[in-house]
Each structure stands twice: as C-alpha cells, then as structure tokens.
Amino acid sequence: MTVIAVTLPLTLAYAGLTALALAMKRHHEAALSAKPPAARLRGFRIAGWVLIALMVASCLRLWPTGLALSMALGLVTLAGLPLVFLLPYRPRLMVRLAPILPVLALIATLILT
Amino acid sequence: MKAGLRQSMAWLHTWSGLLLGWLLLAMFVTGTSAYFREEISLWMAPELHHSEPSPETPALAWAALNDKAPDAKSWDLRLPDARSPVAELRWQPNTPAAPDSGRRRGEQAVMDAGTGDLLSPRASRGGDFLYRFHFELYGVPRIWARWLVCVATMFMLVAIISGVITHKKIFKDFFTFRPGKGQRSWLDSHNATAVLALPFHFMITYSGLLIFMVMLMPWGMNAAYQDGWRGFFQDVFPRDEATSEAGAPATLTDIAPLVSRTEAAFEQPVRRISVDWPNRDNAVIRVSTDKAPAVTDRRRGGNPTLVFNGTDGTLLERQPGDEAIPGAFRVYNLFVNLHLARFADPMVRGLFFLFGLGGTAMVATGMLLWVSKRTQQLRGKAPGGALRLVNGLNIASLTGLLGALAAYFAANRLLPVEWAGRESWEIRVFFLAWLLALGHALLRPNRRGWIEQLAAITVLWASLPVLNLATTDSHLFSATAWRVGALAGFDVVCLILAGVWGYALWRVVQRRTIRGQGPLPQRPRPQQSMAQDPRSQRGARTAGDGA
C-alpha cells in the first residue's frame, strides 16, 4: 500500500466536504462572495454527497470492507481539518483546490501504481 | 436546580473534562506514540540498525539456535519484516515449568539478519515504556493505575456524549472556525477537532473500555466460573500446551526448503517458524506466513501455516488459517484491532498517528478554552490562584510532557551504553524533565511560561536528529536510515513536530498582550483591525487576495 494510493480517497473527501461547505449559505457567501440561490446550494449539496460516495467506493477498492469503512470515516476527518482552517484564512484557495487535487491524485495514482 | 438539559450537560462536560483532562492528555500523547511502538524501540537500539534481511536469514537463525539452545523444549523464530530488520530468536529451555508461574517467557536473543551474529542492543525500554504508560502509567501499582485509566476513559466517554448534547449547532457549525477572537476561536477549534474526528474519538474511547471489560465488569464471569477470569480465559482462548515428552536425539532437517515450500504454497513471505522438540525424533516444524489484514481478525494465530515433520521434512498438515471466527468475537476483535491498529500497514498506522494527534489537540484546546473563558471573564483583573494553577498544569501537561518525551529520546543517545540500570535512568530522565517543567510552569503560569516552554521543546525536538547524527551512523544522511525507513521517519517526524512547536511559539510571541497580562496564548489576531466582524474580515481577506 503506497502513500500515493490513498491520495485519491483523501482528495475526493476534501472536494466532497468543500462542496458541502459551499452548500451552506454562510460559507458560500464567504468563499465565493455571492448570494447563492437555493437551487445552487442544493446542487452543491448533491455534488458533495456524490463525491463522498465516490470516496467510499475508492476506499472499498483499496481495502477489505470493514477496514475500508473505518478508513473512509478517518479520511473524511483528515480532509476536514485543513478545510476548516483554510476557510477563514484562504477561502478562495480552499475552493480552487477542491477540483484540482482529486485530478492530480487520479493522475498520480494512474501513473505510479 | 432546574437547569435545562443543555446547561447541566455543559457543566458536566466542563468539569469532567477539566478534572481528567491532564491525565487524558498524557494518555493521548503516549497512546499516539504507541502506534509506532516498534519503530521507536528500533530507533532506540542503534546496535540493530545495520541488520539487513537476506534469503539466508532462516538458515542463519537455524544455526544460531542450534548453537545457543540445541536441547530446548521449543524454538520460536521471527523473521525480519517491514517494521523490524532483525531476526528474533526465542526458546523455551527444557526445564520443568514452575507451577502457576503465569506466562512462561523463556529466553530470547536478537540476531543480525544478514550476518547471523547475535546482537546486544543497549538496555532500553524503548517504545514499550510509552505504550505501557498509556494504560498503566508508571510507578503506581498496576491495578490502581489501570483503574485510574479506566475512570479517565469513562469520563472521556461522558465528555464526548455531554459535549455532543451541549453543542448547539453541530451541523451548522461543522466547518466553522473564527480566528482571532480569543475564547470563541478556542471553542471553534475544540469543536472542529472534536466533531470532525468524532467517529475516531468514540471508537478509541469505547474500544479502550472494551479492552478492559474483564476488569470493569467481572460479575458475569465470576458467576459462571469458580475461578473467575482465569477459567473464562481458559475456555475462550484455550492454550494448546505441548504435553508431549522429549523423543530420542535426532538431527533436524534443513530449513531452507521448508521455507520456500511454504512461500510457494501461500504466495506470501514467511514470517515465523516455530519448532517443538528441536533435535529430537518427534520434532515438529511450523512455518507461517503473513495473513491478509482484516479488522475482525484475532490477535494471534490464524496465519497460513504448513506443519512439517522435523526430521525428514515431510508435510504433516496444511493450515490455511481461514477458519471462521464467531460473530461476538469478530465485534470484539474489530474494536480491539481498531484501537491498536494491529492490522495496519505503515501508511494506515501513520493515519492513526495523525488521528491520535487530532485527539491530543482536542483535549488540549478544550483545556485552553477553560482558561481562556475564565480569563476573558476577569476583564483585565489579575487571575486568581485557581486559574493560575489550572494554567500552570496545562503548561506542564502539554509542553512539559512533550519536552519530557524529547528528553527521554535524547537520554537514549546520551547515557553511557554500558551502564547498569541505564534503562531505568532513561525513564528517570523522562520524569525529571517533566517535574522540572511542572515546577517552571507553576512558577510562571502565564504567557511567559508558555513562551519559554514552547521555545524549549522546539529546540529539544529539533536537536534530536542532530543528536542522532552526532552519536550514530544511522542518521538522516545515511543510507541505513532510509533503507529501514522507520529510522529516517523518526527523525523527519521530530523535525516536523519541532516545526509545529516553533510555529506555535511564533504565534504566541507575535500576539500583542490583550487586556493586561493574559495568562493564555489566545490565538493571535492575524491583523488587529479585522477582528470585530467575521464578515468584514472575510471581505478584507478577499480584497487582499485580489490585490
């Protein structure tokens, strides 16, 4: 199990949590400086949960079921902590990282494993 | 006394957290380090670092055991793996066991896996000291210490549940952190570390209690068995004792072919070889490989194993190690394995280490919040004795413990190698350093105390790799350290942690003193002018980003 392999679920968790944060009015306004219509918030919420589901699926591919579910919970935690501290200091960066990181992780996983 | 549920829960959370927080912090720090117990032990035994596994290792160990204990009752040989580059030899001398002596430990030696030389590492308790401290403390009678730890763990569970009830907006504030607002920021960071990692905290606390279930709830067992837990364990974990007698002397077969046969059969590297009655005509050799990691697996045994006749090498039995484990066992194993990260490869172990650090941060922020809140209520007046005491104990239990930990590692490198009782001196250095930090913290339970201790631990942790460079040849710039991995990892983690302490120091120093002599390093305001309103602050940030 290389470190590379775990970057994909980790970054997916980050992207998913960022989407869920952007689905909340307060954080949406802070990070994107725009008043969001309800439909967009719902869109972000759905996107967030889809990403989290993808992340669980990628965990299941890496580990046996029991371990995978435990690790999925753990990785959400791990991805959430930087998010919480980026949000007040660098909200723009937080949003920009969300689509970039999973793509980078996917490329790294495909090349290096 | 008609307080609402939330208020009474807040009261419970505050006071149970404060009373046992210091102990919990020590348990979190040592427990987190215990995920790398073997790696720490290895780092603390530089004599073992140069061992290099080779295909010859089983044969070399065979020769060493034949030389050391040809007439033993049994041999047990552990081959090098990812976590340890040496081969461990254990044997049980053929002497009648003392009746009722509990576990029989036998004798053991460590072998260089490349050369076959027996190694004599410096006396040190290594990572085991920290691992034991996590649940038995030190110097306290074992059973008392375990009860104390159990009580603390139960209060942790109480604190988790009451904390969740107290938290007003658990989902709304899920991502919320408002920096530069003193008490508010500590509350946010306490919430963030607690809520985000809630599954981990709950799991680690609940499984911690489960591990001690026999001690906490003995009544069922006592009712069912006359001899209490002894009888229970005999039934649940039957020990297959070798009851046979020594046969006639005979020559053991060659081990190398048996190893390659087992590796071919299970397509896994061989990890463990055990022999009953070596050099007798009734010798039995068991060759086991790794097992696939599974969180519900039991602790010992269950590895795929081939059993051979010891004299002619014929295959007696094939144990694929896949027998079903009953449901209740699986649940128990799940929790225990998760607590100990027993199944884990190095990466998963590293993740658990990070979660442990998160738990440490949660306890620490909670305790800093306690002081922050009461300092804020003083509105500039001098803090009273109780507040000063709590702040002093906070300093000692956080930075003091971290300093003592670094001192423990440094003592391993600095104390003379050949010194009677050096392993207890390492531990004494640990406690002396901690005591020193406690004295200092009680004298200066204020911002200066924090600054001085943060500076001290930054220097101490950063100096560990340097010390390693000066005293061993398996330092960061050596090929050995990177080949074994754990060694380089240890030094790198020391440097990273030193960086974290240094950053904390910088933030505390940078903070302007607010309201006279605040005894606490509140999270410094990034820019003094934008601390009033989170909205205006974010606006300013965004504008700043665009510029």
CSV table of C-alpha atoms in Angstrom, one decimal, chain B residues 31 44 65 69 72 82 111 125 156 179 189 221 254 272 317 398 415 475 491 514 527:
chain,number,residue,atom,x,y,z
B,31,GLY,CA,-1.0,6.3,23.1
B,44,MET,CA,16.3,3.5,20.5
B,65,LEU,CA,19.5,-21.6,17.6
B,69,ALA,CA,19.9,-23.9,22.6
B,72,ALA,CA,15.4,-26.6,24.1
B,82,ALA,CA,8.7,-4.2,7.3
B,111,MET,CA,20.2,-11.8,15.5
B,125,ARG,CA,12.6,0.2,27.4
B,156,MET,CA,-13.9,10.7,28.2
B,179,PRO,CA,-9.8,33.1,14.2
B,189,SER,CA,-11.0,24.7,17.2
B,221,MET,CA,-17.6,-14.3,34.6
B,254,ASP,CA,17.3,-28.3,6.6
B,272,ARG,CA,7.5,-17.1,11.7
B,317,GLU,CA,-0.7,-30.6,7.8
B,398,LEU,CA,1.1,19.8,27.3
B,415,LEU,CA,23.6,8.0,28.6
B,475,HIS,CA,21.2,9.3,10.8
B,491,ASP,CA,14.0,11.9,12.5
B,514,ILE,CA,-4.5,41.9,25.2
B,527,GLN,CA,-4.5,41.5,11.6
